[in-house]
Amino acid sequence: MTAPLDPDDYDAFCTFLRGRTGLSFTEAKRYFVDRRLAERMTAVGAESFRDYMNLLRFQASGEELQRLVNLMTVNETYFFREKYQLDCLVNSALDEVVRGRKPGDRVRIWSAGCATGEEPYSIAIMLLEHWGKVDEYEIELYASDIDSHVLKRARDGVYEERALHMLPRGLVAKYFTEIEPGRWRIMDELRESIDFSLVNIVDPAQVARFRDIDVIFCRNLLIYFDDLGRREAASMFYEALAPCGFVCLGHSESMSRMSSLFVPRRFPDAILYQKPQR
Amino acid sequence: MALVKAKKGTLPPVVEAEAASLEDADPAQRRRAAHEAAGRAEAVAPLAGRLAREDDASVREAILTALVRTGSAEAAGALIPFLASEDVGLRNGAIESLQQMPAAVVMPEVAPLLTDGDSDVRIFAAQLVGHLPHPDRLPLLTGVVERDPHVNVCLAAVEALVEIGHPNALPSLERLVARFPDDPFVGFSVESARHRFTEDPERDLGA
């Protein structure tokens, strides 16, 4: 592990980052910053802090700065995060998925890297509230994570007020019960409608059970992976998807950097990545 | 409610068939064989052999990914011949895959290509070396800039050096202008690099 920065280098780095990105870190965040800097310096083979700063300053593509910023901006998730992608699901993608299917057919959606459950529950709420054909099909929601602790929290479905801040109050009242001041539990029908499971998405054996999936949400997860991990994850998604199925990535992620097998599809609300027919 | 309990759903059963074959007629089986071969040293030669004949993009991708996962000198060496392929997709796939393998195993395989007789191969090698986080990449690329007789190879090295962003490359770039004084693109590229490398660091520090 690379040694922590000396105080002058730390100040210089924080000033540089603030100037370029607006992100601001104080001495109190020292450990957080040091760890992420060390991780990226090792990843690019920088032999010194000076070498790494040269890369950040002069790299024409700015790719390394973006990677570092992604690492520095990990946030807790919340309901309806990046809602435009959920809008895309109910306004465009699902209508395309069910084209040619009969009422009663299955529609399968997988939230890969579901963390504490906000994403799959958000998908469920969006379907129930905003997809007009929701009653015509049997919809199966799968959610997975590699972390058993967050999965337990996802199954429990209990959230603090801040996780709900993007939800209209009417939806909070409709789908949640306040179990104590500031803590809300999602309704049992929703908790029981989602299949939560422990899955490493780059392990073919663990992903093998996911087949004929129509839409995969994998947002803000692959930023934690190296290039090979992202590539393997893309391969697993390719195997798991039904022909013409979609992958939805986080707003700062691009499939073109991971795999050439998917076709980007620009919908009015968002860009998704589609597995070809064959 | 239209959401059904997924555990009672109808995901297709996982069929545990016998080991898949890279020569199977079904691309899905060939992909499965490639996934299973990832990380296995003895599978490098069969994977590379199939890659040379494979025309399904999804199987190619699975084979390349498996070789990257194996990550050995043999796996890197098996990809080197594809740098001379006329198939652009295959060649780019090989280059991208080599970039994702450990630099320590790739560099010894790629560095000799910087003096290959084919200038196109030297260009691909320069681009590749530029992406390898390895202590030799700066001297190797400046060596190309100083000595390669083909201007396009030199420009590929310049581009890689600019991407690396190390001002120590500047003297070699200055000498390149002297080697190709009549080539306006060399002048333009080096001027861009000079400007980039001599930016006022205080400005970048937000001062």
Tab-separated table of C-alpha atoms in Angstrom:
chain	number	residue	atom	x	y	z
A	1	MET	CA	0.000	0.000	0.000
A	2	THR	CA	1.245	3.463	-0.908
A	3	ALA	CA	2.261	5.588	2.087
A	4	PRO	CA	-0.114	8.366	3.163
A	5	LEU	CA	0.556	11.763	1.625
A	6	ASP	CA	2.538	14.316	3.569
A	7	PRO	CA	0.495	17.358	4.646
A	8	ASP	CA	1.711	19.621	1.825
A	9	ASP	CA	0.904	17.016	-0.850
A	10	TYR	CA	-2.495	16.426	0.721
A	11	ASP	CA	-3.265	20.150	0.615
A	12	ALA	CA	-2.023	20.398	-2.976
A	13	PHE	CA	-4.179	17.467	-4.015
A	14	CYS	CA	-7.311	18.801	-2.304
A	15	THR	CA	-6.782	22.216	-3.886
A	16	PHE	CA	-6.312	20.640	-7.308
A	17	LEU	CA	-9.420	18.473	-6.952
A	18	ARG	CA	-11.515	21.385	-5.756
A	19	GLY	CA	-10.311	23.517	-8.669
A	20	ARG	CA	-11.103	20.863	-11.247
A	21	THR	CA	-14.270	19.320	-9.842
A	22	GLY	CA	-15.640	21.379	-6.990
A	23	LEU	CA	-15.239	18.404	-4.657
A	24	SER	CA	-13.946	19.502	-1.300
A	25	PHE	CA	-12.217	17.349	1.287
A	26	THR	CA	-10.888	18.561	4.602
A	27	GLU	CA	-8.267	17.069	6.898
A	28	ALA	CA	-11.101	15.163	8.577
A	29	LYS	CA	-11.495	13.122	5.389
A	30	ARG	CA	-7.799	12.329	5.279
A	31	TYR	CA	-8.111	8.552	5.641
A	32	PHE	CA	-10.883	8.368	3.040
A	33	VAL	CA	-8.831	10.335	0.512
A	34	ASP	CA	-5.550	8.554	1.225
A	35	ARG	CA	-7.108	5.135	0.690
A	36	ARG	CA	-8.653	6.039	-2.636
A	37	LEU	CA	-5.552	7.785	-3.875
A	38	ALA	CA	-3.442	4.768	-2.954
A	39	GLU	CA	-5.874	2.471	-4.763
A	40	ARG	CA	-5.707	4.476	-7.988
A	41	MET	CA	-1.934	4.998	-7.810
A	42	THR	CA	-1.469	1.247	-7.555
A	43	ALA	CA	-3.941	0.635	-10.382
A	44	VAL	CA	-2.095	2.898	-12.826
A	45	GLY	CA	1.398	1.961	-11.631
A	46	ALA	CA	2.307	5.470	-10.463
A	47	GLU	CA	5.584	5.290	-8.583
A	48	SER	CA	5.115	8.527	-6.679
A	49	PHE	CA	2.488	11.094	-5.822
A	50	ARG	CA	4.200	13.491	-8.243
A	51	ASP	CA	3.844	10.955	-11.092
A	52	TYR	CA	0.175	10.481	-10.286
A	53	MET	CA	-0.470	14.232	-10.162
A	54	ASN	CA	1.208	14.574	-13.556
A	55	LEU	CA	-1.205	11.988	-14.907
A	56	LEU	CA	-4.211	13.780	-13.406
A	57	ARG	CA	-3.062	17.153	-14.719
A	58	PHE	CA	-1.871	16.281	-18.193
A	59	GLN	CA	-3.743	13.160	-19.340
A	60	ALA	CA	-5.492	14.288	-22.489
A	61	SER	CA	-8.596	12.143	-22.007
A	62	GLY	CA	-9.082	13.039	-18.353
A	63	GLU	CA	-10.041	9.403	-17.813
A	64	GLU	CA	-8.000	8.923	-14.678
A	65	LEU	CA	-9.409	12.041	-13.061
A	66	GLN	CA	-12.895	10.712	-13.783
A	67	ARG	CA	-12.073	7.384	-12.180
A	68	LEU	CA	-10.720	9.054	-9.102
A	69	VAL	CA	-13.764	11.311	-8.878
A	70	ASN	CA	-16.057	8.301	-9.132
A	71	LEU	CA	-14.251	6.729	-6.217
A	72	MET	CA	-14.480	9.915	-4.215
A	73	THR	CA	-18.205	10.371	-4.704
A	74	VAL	CA	-19.659	7.193	-3.284
A	75	ASN	CA	-22.984	8.076	-1.744
A	76	GLU	CA	-25.591	6.166	0.129
A	77	THR	CA	-28.387	5.240	-2.182
A	78	TYR	CA	-32.007	6.280	-1.862
A	79	PHE	CA	-35.429	5.658	-3.386
A	80	PHE	CA	-35.952	6.984	-6.919
A	81	ARG	CA	-32.247	7.717	-7.342
A	82	GLU	CA	-31.570	8.703	-10.969
A	83	LYS	CA	-35.290	8.469	-11.544
A	84	TYR	CA	-35.032	9.283	-15.237
A	85	GLN	CA	-33.799	5.713	-15.729
A	86	LEU	CA	-36.824	4.337	-13.938
A	87	ASP	CA	-38.965	6.593	-16.124
A	88	CYS	CA	-37.255	5.036	-19.133
A	89	LEU	CA	-38.197	1.587	-17.866
A	90	VAL	CA	-41.902	2.314	-17.572
A	91	ASN	CA	-42.226	4.791	-20.449
A	92	SER	CA	-40.237	2.946	-23.120
A	93	ALA	CA	-38.261	-0.208	-22.365
A	94	LEU	CA	-40.984	-2.432	-20.962
A	95	ASP	CA	-43.394	-1.656	-23.776
A	96	GLU	CA	-40.721	-2.863	-26.144
A	97	VAL	CA	-40.006	-5.928	-24.025
A	98	VAL	CA	-43.627	-7.113	-24.064
A	99	ARG	CA	-44.223	-6.438	-27.736
A	100	GLY	CA	-45.386	-9.747	-29.161
A	101	ARG	CA	-46.028	-11.319	-25.764
A	102	LYS	CA	-49.386	-12.538	-24.553
A	103	PRO	CA	-51.168	-11.310	-21.432
A	104	GLY	CA	-50.017	-13.451	-18.538
A	105	ASP	CA	-46.501	-13.925	-19.919
A	106	ARG	CA	-43.523	-13.353	-17.644
A	107	VAL	CA	-41.434	-10.199	-17.452
A	108	ARG	CA	-38.204	-10.562	-15.499
A	109	ILE	CA	-36.240	-7.680	-14.016
A	110	TRP	CA	-32.994	-8.077	-12.084
A	111	SER	CA	-31.451	-5.467	-9.812
A	112	ALA	CA	-27.792	-6.575	-9.737
A	113	GLY	CA	-25.973	-4.950	-6.849
A	114	CYS	CA	-29.147	-3.987	-5.017
A	115	ALA	CA	-27.358	-2.946	-1.797
A	116	THR	CA	-29.957	-2.179	0.870
A	117	GLY	CA	-32.906	-2.575	-1.479
A	118	GLU	CA	-33.838	0.953	-2.474
A	119	GLU	CA	-33.418	0.163	-6.178
A	120	PRO	CA	-35.575	-2.985	-6.489
A	121	TYR	CA	-38.290	-1.466	-4.296
A	122	SER	CA	-38.169	1.703	-6.403
A	123	ILE	CA	-38.593	-0.430	-9.522
A	124	ALA	CA	-41.572	-2.180	-7.955
A	125	ILE	CA	-43.214	1.109	-7.008
A	126	MET	CA	-42.597	2.578	-10.462
A	127	LEU	CA	-44.161	-0.462	-12.103
A	128	LEU	CA	-47.220	-0.351	-9.901
A	129	GLU	CA	-47.671	3.387	-10.187
A	130	HIS	CA	-46.589	4.202	-13.722
A	131	TRP	CA	-46.637	1.208	-16.060
A	132	GLY	CA	-50.090	0.923	-17.537
A	133	LYS	CA	-49.675	-2.732	-18.495
A	134	VAL	CA	-48.570	-3.869	-15.067
A	135	ASP	CA	-51.666	-6.017	-14.545
A	136	GLU	CA	-51.344	-7.759	-17.897
A	137	TYR	CA	-48.110	-9.604	-17.146
A	138	GLU	CA	-46.560	-11.732	-14.421
A	139	ILE	CA	-43.626	-9.635	-13.296
A	140	GLU	CA	-40.741	-11.234	-11.442
A	141	LEU	CA	-38.275	-9.019	-9.618
A	142	TYR	CA	-34.864	-10.384	-8.700
A	143	ALA	CA	-32.367	-8.510	-6.563
A	144	SER	CA	-28.854	-9.567	-5.650
A	145	ASP	CA	-25.772	-8.321	-3.891
A	146	ILE	CA	-22.424	-9.789	-2.904
A	147	ASP	CA	-22.758	-8.415	0.649
A	148	SER	CA	-24.910	-10.511	2.954
A	149	HIS	CA	-25.255	-7.710	5.505
A	150	VAL	CA	-26.840	-5.268	3.072
A	151	LEU	CA	-29.070	-8.056	1.730
A	152	LYS	CA	-30.465	-8.609	5.189
A	153	ARG	CA	-31.262	-4.915	5.419
A	154	ALA	CA	-32.861	-5.077	1.989
A	155	ARG	CA	-35.079	-7.979	3.066
A	156	ASP	CA	-35.995	-6.150	6.262
A	157	GLY	CA	-37.029	-3.122	4.228
A	158	VAL	CA	-36.595	-0.562	6.995
A	159	TYR	CA	-35.365	2.888	5.996
A	160	GLU	CA	-34.430	6.191	7.528
A	161	GLU	CA	-36.133	9.362	6.449
A	162	ARG	CA	-33.233	10.436	4.212
A	163	ALA	CA	-33.605	7.337	1.992
A	164	LEU	CA	-37.161	8.427	1.224
A	165	HIS	CA	-36.515	12.090	0.501
A	166	MET	CA	-37.121	11.757	-3.278
A	167	LEU	CA	-40.376	9.850	-2.859
A	168	PRO	CA	-43.602	11.852	-3.028
A	169	ARG	CA	-45.238	11.805	0.384
A	170	GLY	CA	-48.284	10.111	-1.058
A	171	LEU	CA	-46.179	7.130	-2.111
A	172	VAL	CA	-44.513	6.977	1.280
A	173	ALA	CA	-47.935	6.862	2.901
A	174	LYS	CA	-49.126	4.234	0.428
A	175	TYR	CA	-46.203	1.811	0.575
A	176	PHE	CA	-44.561	2.388	3.969
A	177	THR	CA	-45.481	2.258	7.626
A	178	GLU	CA	-43.721	4.458	10.150
A	179	ILE	CA	-42.525	2.006	12.789
A	180	GLU	CA	-40.902	4.657	14.979
A	181	PRO	CA	-40.161	8.341	14.471
A	182	GLY	CA	-38.013	8.699	11.330
A	183	ARG	CA	-37.943	4.963	10.513
A	184	TRP	CA	-40.186	3.448	7.906
A	185	ARG	CA	-40.867	-0.151	6.839
A	186	ILE	CA	-41.939	-0.966	3.318
A	187	MET	CA	-45.173	-2.954	3.011
A	188	ASP	CA	-44.981	-6.742	3.231
A	189	GLU	CA	-46.492	-7.302	-0.210
A	190	LEU	CA	-43.557	-5.507	-1.777
A	191	ARG	CA	-40.945	-7.156	0.441
A	192	GLU	CA	-42.335	-10.554	-0.433
A	193	SER	CA	-42.523	-9.879	-4.142
A	194	ILE	CA	-38.773	-9.611	-4.590
A	195	ASP	CA	-36.364	-12.540	-4.666
A	196	PHE	CA	-33.232	-11.363	-2.843
A	197	SER	CA	-30.121	-13.505	-3.205
A	198	LEU	CA	-26.404	-13.449	-2.531
A	199	VAL	CA	-24.612	-13.332	-5.888
A	200	ASN	CA	-21.170	-12.453	-7.141
A	201	ILE	CA	-22.011	-11.157	-10.592
A	202	VAL	CA	-18.712	-12.198	-12.145
A	203	ASP	CA	-19.020	-15.829	-11.030
A	204	PRO	CA	-20.556	-17.863	-13.877
A	205	ALA	CA	-21.799	-20.538	-11.481
A	206	GLN	CA	-23.668	-18.020	-9.335
A	207	VAL	CA	-25.107	-16.145	-12.293
A	208	ALA	CA	-26.156	-19.343	-14.083
A	209	ARG	CA	-29.620	-19.312	-12.496
A	210	PHE	CA	-30.427	-15.944	-14.048
A	211	ARG	CA	-31.683	-16.626	-17.555
A	212	ASP	CA	-34.168	-14.952	-19.892
A	213	ILE	CA	-33.990	-11.717	-17.913
A	214	ASP	CA	-35.615	-8.802	-19.709
A	215	VAL	CA	-34.029	-5.857	-17.923
A	216	ILE	CA	-30.946	-5.724	-15.705
A	217	PHE	CA	-30.296	-2.721	-13.507
A	218	CYS	CA	-26.642	-2.475	-12.531
A	219	ARG	CA	-26.102	1.114	-11.516
A	220	ASN	CA	-23.058	2.536	-9.781
A	221	LEU	CA	-21.706	-0.914	-8.999
A	222	LEU	CA	-19.175	-1.511	-11.746
A	223	ILE	CA	-17.232	1.607	-10.774
A	224	TYR	CA	-15.808	-0.575	-8.022
A	225	PHE	CA	-14.542	-3.150	-10.544
A	226	ASP	CA	-11.342	-3.155	-12.555
A	227	ASP	CA	-11.428	-3.412	-16.343
A	228	LEU	CA	-11.439	-7.190	-16.342
A	229	GLY	CA	-14.173	-7.352	-13.715
A	230	ARG	CA	-16.362	-5.008	-15.733
A	231	ARG	CA	-15.759	-7.070	-18.833
A	232	GLU	CA	-16.655	-10.288	-17.042
A	233	ALA	CA	-19.769	-8.702	-15.586
A	234	ALA	CA	-20.830	-7.616	-19.082
A	235	SER	CA	-20.337	-11.198	-20.260
A	236	MET	CA	-22.488	-12.495	-17.438
A	237	PHE	CA	-25.231	-10.008	-18.266
A	238	TYR	CA	-25.083	-11.096	-21.889
A	239	GLU	CA	-25.661	-14.703	-20.817
A	240	ALA	CA	-28.437	-13.776	-18.396
A	241	LEU	CA	-30.445	-11.574	-20.752
A	242	ALA	CA	-33.140	-12.709	-23.109
A	243	PRO	CA	-32.558	-11.661	-26.726
A	244	CYS	CA	-33.244	-7.909	-27.029
A	245	GLY	CA	-33.070	-7.527	-23.243
A	246	PHE	CA	-31.720	-4.320	-21.725
A	247	VAL	CA	-28.985	-3.314	-19.306
A	248	CYS	CA	-29.284	-0.061	-17.383
A	249	LEU	CA	-25.988	1.313	-16.042
A	250	GLY	CA	-25.254	4.278	-13.787
A	251	HIS	CA	-25.133	7.739	-15.319
A	252	SER	CA	-21.331	7.871	-15.336
A	253	GLU	CA	-20.870	4.349	-16.699
A	254	SER	CA	-20.669	3.309	-20.328
A	255	MET	CA	-20.994	-0.185	-21.735
A	256	SER	CA	-18.748	0.721	-24.655
A	257	ARG	CA	-15.788	0.689	-22.274
A	258	MET	CA	-16.673	-2.805	-21.078
A	259	SER	CA	-17.995	-4.744	-24.036
A	260	SER	CA	-18.793	-4.349	-27.703
A	261	LEU	CA	-21.608	-6.897	-27.556
A	262	PHE	CA	-24.407	-4.504	-26.610
A	263	VAL	CA	-26.130	-1.895	-28.736
A	264	PRO	CA	-26.735	1.504	-27.105
A	265	ARG	CA	-30.387	2.540	-27.377
A	266	ARG	CA	-31.325	6.151	-26.874
A	267	PHE	CA	-34.821	6.503	-25.423
A	268	PRO	CA	-36.444	9.839	-24.540
A	269	ASP	CA	-35.583	9.435	-20.855
A	270	ALA	CA	-32.244	7.591	-20.883
A	271	ILE	CA	-29.757	5.432	-22.760
A	272	LEU	CA	-29.966	1.677	-22.232
A	273	TYR	CA	-27.797	-1.107	-23.642
A	274	GLN	CA	-29.514	-3.858	-25.580
A	275	LYS	CA	-28.485	-7.424	-26.277
A	276	PRO	CA	-28.931	-8.102	-29.987
A	277	GLN	CA	-31.582	-10.509	-31.226
A	278	ARG	CA	-28.926	-13.160	-31.769
B	1	MET	CA	-50.833	-6.936	-7.542
B	2	ALA	CA	-49.012	-7.951	-10.733
B	3	LEU	CA	-45.727	-8.599	-9.027
B	4	VAL	CA	-45.347	-12.310	-8.482
B	5	LYS	CA	-43.036	-13.905	-5.993
B	6	ALA	CA	-39.934	-14.494	-8.039
B	7	LYS	CA	-38.867	-17.514	-6.002
B	8	LYS	CA	-41.936	-19.283	-7.261
B	9	GLY	CA	-41.218	-18.024	-10.721
B	10	THR	CA	-40.270	-19.844	-13.802
B	11	LEU	CA	-36.634	-19.160	-14.423
B	12	PRO	CA	-35.432	-21.828	-16.831
B	13	PRO	CA	-33.712	-24.662	-14.961
B	14	VAL	CA	-29.931	-24.642	-15.027
B	15	VAL	CA	-28.899	-27.601	-17.124
B	16	GLU	CA	-25.674	-29.145	-15.888
B	17	ALA	CA	-24.611	-30.679	-19.150
B	18	GLU	CA	-21.257	-32.276	-19.768
B	19	ALA	CA	-18.305	-29.982	-20.290
B	20	ALA	CA	-18.942	-27.586	-23.118
B	21	SER	CA	-16.705	-27.638	-26.169
B	22	LEU	CA	-15.027	-24.739	-27.926
B	23	GLU	CA	-15.873	-26.551	-31.157
B	24	ASP	CA	-19.601	-26.928	-30.450
B	25	ALA	CA	-21.920	-25.762	-33.225
B	26	ASP	CA	-23.917	-23.663	-30.722
B	27	PRO	CA	-22.299	-20.288	-29.904
B	28	ALA	CA	-23.817	-20.398	-26.399
B	29	GLN	CA	-21.964	-23.657	-25.735
B	30	ARG	CA	-18.721	-22.223	-27.116
B	31	ARG	CA	-19.125	-19.213	-24.825
B	32	ARG	CA	-19.715	-21.537	-21.891
B	33	ALA	CA	-16.587	-23.489	-22.793
B	34	ALA	CA	-14.627	-20.235	-22.881
B	35	HIS	CA	-15.999	-19.164	-19.480
B	36	GLU	CA	-14.990	-22.534	-18.057
B	37	ALA	CA	-11.503	-22.232	-19.547
B	38	ALA	CA	-10.779	-18.887	-17.884
B	39	GLY	CA	-7.726	-19.068	-15.653
B	40	ARG	CA	-6.632	-22.520	-16.863
B	41	ALA	CA	-3.092	-22.583	-18.221
B	42	GLU	CA	-3.664	-25.673	-20.341
B	43	ALA	CA	-6.572	-23.989	-22.104
B	44	VAL	CA	-4.527	-21.125	-23.581
B	45	ALA	CA	-3.600	-22.916	-26.802
B	46	PRO	CA	-7.115	-24.267	-27.544
B	47	LEU	CA	-8.616	-20.851	-26.802
B	48	ALA	CA	-6.181	-19.089	-29.112
B	49	GLY	CA	-6.697	-21.728	-31.784
B	50	ARG	CA	-10.454	-21.284	-31.676
B	51	LEU	CA	-10.118	-17.491	-31.622
B	52	ALA	CA	-8.305	-17.584	-34.970
B	53	ARG	CA	-11.299	-19.359	-36.566
B	54	GLU	CA	-14.158	-17.883	-34.545
B	55	ASP	CA	-16.539	-15.547	-36.360
B	56	ASP	CA	-19.206	-15.072	-33.673
B	57	ALA	CA	-18.564	-11.798	-31.837
B	58	SER	CA	-19.974	-13.030	-28.540
B	59	VAL	CA	-17.738	-16.110	-28.537
B	60	ARG	CA	-14.706	-14.046	-29.479
B	61	GLU	CA	-15.416	-11.770	-26.556
B	62	ALA	CA	-15.754	-14.749	-24.199
B	63	ILE	CA	-12.451	-16.216	-25.417
B	64	LEU	CA	-10.605	-12.917	-25.096
B	65	THR	CA	-12.028	-12.370	-21.620
B	66	ALA	CA	-10.938	-15.883	-20.606
B	67	LEU	CA	-7.391	-15.209	-21.811
B	68	VAL	CA	-7.301	-11.920	-19.883
B	69	ARG	CA	-8.465	-13.774	-16.772
B	70	THR	CA	-5.664	-16.336	-17.266
B	71	GLY	CA	-3.266	-13.405	-17.461
B	72	SER	CA	-0.091	-15.406	-17.953
B	73	ALA	CA	2.850	-14.729	-20.271
B	74	GLU	CA	1.565	-17.595	-22.414
B	75	ALA	CA	-1.876	-16.008	-22.643
B	76	ALA	CA	-0.334	-12.660	-23.597
B	77	GLY	CA	1.937	-14.348	-26.107
B	78	ALA	CA	-1.038	-16.146	-27.643
B	79	LEU	CA	-2.657	-12.789	-28.400
B	80	ILE	CA	0.391	-11.185	-29.995
B	81	PRO	CA	-0.106	-12.720	-33.485
B	82	PHE	CA	-3.559	-11.118	-33.672
B	83	LEU	CA	-1.966	-7.665	-33.691
B	84	ALA	CA	-1.103	-8.356	-37.325
B	85	SER	CA	-4.611	-9.574	-38.165
B	86	GLU	CA	-6.411	-7.985	-41.100
B	87	ASP	CA	-9.658	-8.361	-39.131
B	88	VAL	CA	-10.029	-4.996	-37.407
B	89	GLY	CA	-12.435	-6.282	-34.767
B	90	LEU	CA	-10.161	-9.156	-33.835
B	91	ARG	CA	-7.070	-6.968	-33.819
B	92	ASN	CA	-8.701	-4.335	-31.622
B	93	GLY	CA	-10.029	-7.044	-29.328
B	94	ALA	CA	-6.517	-8.425	-28.915
B	95	ILE	CA	-5.062	-4.962	-28.228
B	96	GLU	CA	-7.765	-4.145	-25.696
B	97	SER	CA	-7.291	-7.501	-24.002
B	98	LEU	CA	-3.536	-7.108	-23.748
B	99	GLN	CA	-4.103	-3.701	-22.155
B	100	GLN	CA	-6.133	-5.364	-19.441
B	101	MET	CA	-3.569	-8.045	-18.618
B	102	PRO	CA	-0.812	-7.546	-16.038
B	103	ALA	CA	1.743	-5.115	-17.448
B	104	ALA	CA	4.610	-7.197	-16.134
B	105	VAL	CA	3.649	-10.151	-18.339
B	106	VAL	CA	2.553	-8.148	-21.374
B	107	MET	CA	5.503	-5.784	-21.681
B	108	PRO	CA	8.122	-8.476	-22.459
B	109	GLU	CA	5.824	-9.791	-25.204
B	110	VAL	CA	5.009	-6.412	-26.723
B	111	ALA	CA	8.261	-4.458	-26.387
B	112	PRO	CA	10.017	-6.443	-29.169
B	113	LEU	CA	7.222	-5.445	-31.546
B	114	LEU	CA	8.382	-1.827	-31.328
B	115	THR	CA	11.111	-2.841	-33.792
B	116	ASP	CA	8.919	-5.111	-35.941
B	117	GLY	CA	9.448	-4.871	-39.692
B	118	ASP	CA	5.809	-3.891	-40.249
B	119	SER	CA	5.185	-0.253	-39.368
B	120	ASP	CA	1.496	-0.954	-38.646
B	121	VAL	CA	2.486	-3.499	-36.014
B	122	ARG	CA	4.898	-0.943	-34.519
B	123	ILE	CA	2.035	1.577	-34.329
B	124	PHE	CA	-0.196	-0.887	-32.482
B	125	ALA	CA	2.703	-1.801	-30.205
B	126	ALA	CA	3.341	1.861	-29.350
B	127	GLN	CA	-0.330	2.395	-28.550
B	128	LEU	CA	-0.325	-0.706	-26.404
B	129	VAL	CA	2.876	0.137	-24.537
B	130	GLY	CA	1.383	3.537	-23.729
B	131	HIS	CA	-1.449	1.845	-21.850
B	132	LEU	CA	0.730	-0.453	-19.755
B	133	PRO	CA	1.482	0.812	-16.256
B	134	HIS	CA	5.097	-0.325	-16.399
B	135	PRO	CA	8.340	1.495	-15.542
B	136	ASP	CA	9.804	0.787	-18.997
B	137	ARG	CA	7.068	2.450	-20.996
B	138	LEU	CA	8.502	5.965	-20.871
B	139	PRO	CA	12.014	4.992	-22.078
B	140	LEU	CA	10.554	2.617	-24.653
B	141	LEU	CA	8.277	5.242	-26.143
B	142	THR	CA	10.877	7.993	-26.095
B	143	GLY	CA	13.183	5.482	-27.821
B	144	VAL	CA	10.598	5.115	-30.575
B	145	VAL	CA	10.295	8.888	-30.904
B	146	GLU	CA	14.072	9.224	-31.109
B	147	ARG	CA	14.799	6.366	-33.515
B	148	ASP	CA	11.866	5.002	-35.517
B	149	PRO	CA	12.202	5.953	-39.197
B	150	HIS	CA	8.435	5.990	-39.842
B	151	VAL	CA	6.715	9.235	-38.931
B	152	ASN	CA	3.349	7.595	-38.188
B	153	VAL	CA	4.965	5.242	-35.683
B	154	CYS	CA	6.596	8.238	-34.018
B	155	LEU	CA	3.272	10.056	-33.880
B	156	ALA	CA	1.626	7.037	-32.245
B	157	ALA	CA	4.361	7.163	-29.608
B	158	VAL	CA	3.859	10.931	-29.179
B	159	GLU	CA	0.161	10.398	-28.633
B	160	ALA	CA	0.903	7.737	-26.024
B	161	LEU	CA	3.421	9.988	-24.282
B	162	VAL	CA	0.932	12.846	-24.136
B	163	GLU	CA	-1.615	10.477	-22.641
B	164	ILE	CA	0.920	9.336	-20.034
B	165	GLY	CA	1.454	12.981	-19.284
B	166	HIS	CA	5.067	12.919	-18.116
B	167	PRO	CA	7.005	16.114	-18.887
B	168	ASN	CA	10.284	14.145	-18.966
B	169	ALA	CA	9.308	13.117	-22.488
B	170	LEU	CA	9.569	16.690	-23.743
B	171	PRO	CA	13.251	16.679	-24.809
B	172	SER	CA	12.650	13.634	-27.019
B	173	LEU	CA	9.625	15.307	-28.551
B	174	GLU	CA	11.682	18.426	-29.301
B	175	ARG	CA	14.246	16.287	-31.104
B	176	LEU	CA	11.462	14.683	-33.153
B	177	VAL	CA	10.691	18.053	-34.708
B	178	ALA	CA	14.305	18.253	-35.819
B	179	ARG	CA	14.062	14.777	-37.359
B	180	PHE	CA	10.944	15.603	-39.379
B	181	PRO	CA	11.228	19.367	-39.930
B	182	ASP	CA	8.965	19.365	-42.983
B	183	ASP	CA	6.089	17.427	-41.468
B	184	PRO	CA	3.494	19.922	-40.221
B	185	PHE	CA	1.623	17.328	-38.187
B	186	VAL	CA	4.753	16.511	-36.191
B	187	GLY	CA	5.163	20.194	-35.427
B	188	PHE	CA	1.534	20.496	-34.438
B	189	SER	CA	1.597	17.381	-32.199
B	190	VAL	CA	4.781	18.375	-30.437
B	191	GLU	CA	3.566	21.933	-29.979
B	192	SER	CA	0.384	20.581	-28.378
B	193	ALA	CA	2.428	18.345	-26.088
B	194	ARG	CA	4.796	21.200	-25.217
B	195	HIS	CA	1.862	23.417	-24.332
B	196	ARG	CA	0.295	20.683	-22.222
B	197	PHE	CA	3.479	19.815	-20.353
B	198	THR	CA	4.411	23.405	-19.611
B	199	GLU	CA	1.035	24.525	-18.344
B	200	ASP	CA	1.400	26.628	-15.249
B	201	PRO	CA	1.024	24.106	-12.416
B	202	GLU	CA	-0.242	26.844	-10.109
B	203	ARG	CA	-3.236	27.283	-12.366
B	204	ASP	CA	-4.093	23.601	-12.020
B	205	LEU	CA	-3.743	23.839	-8.284
B	206	GLY	CA	-6.505	26.371	-8.356
B	207	ALA	CA	-4.279	29.149	-7.060
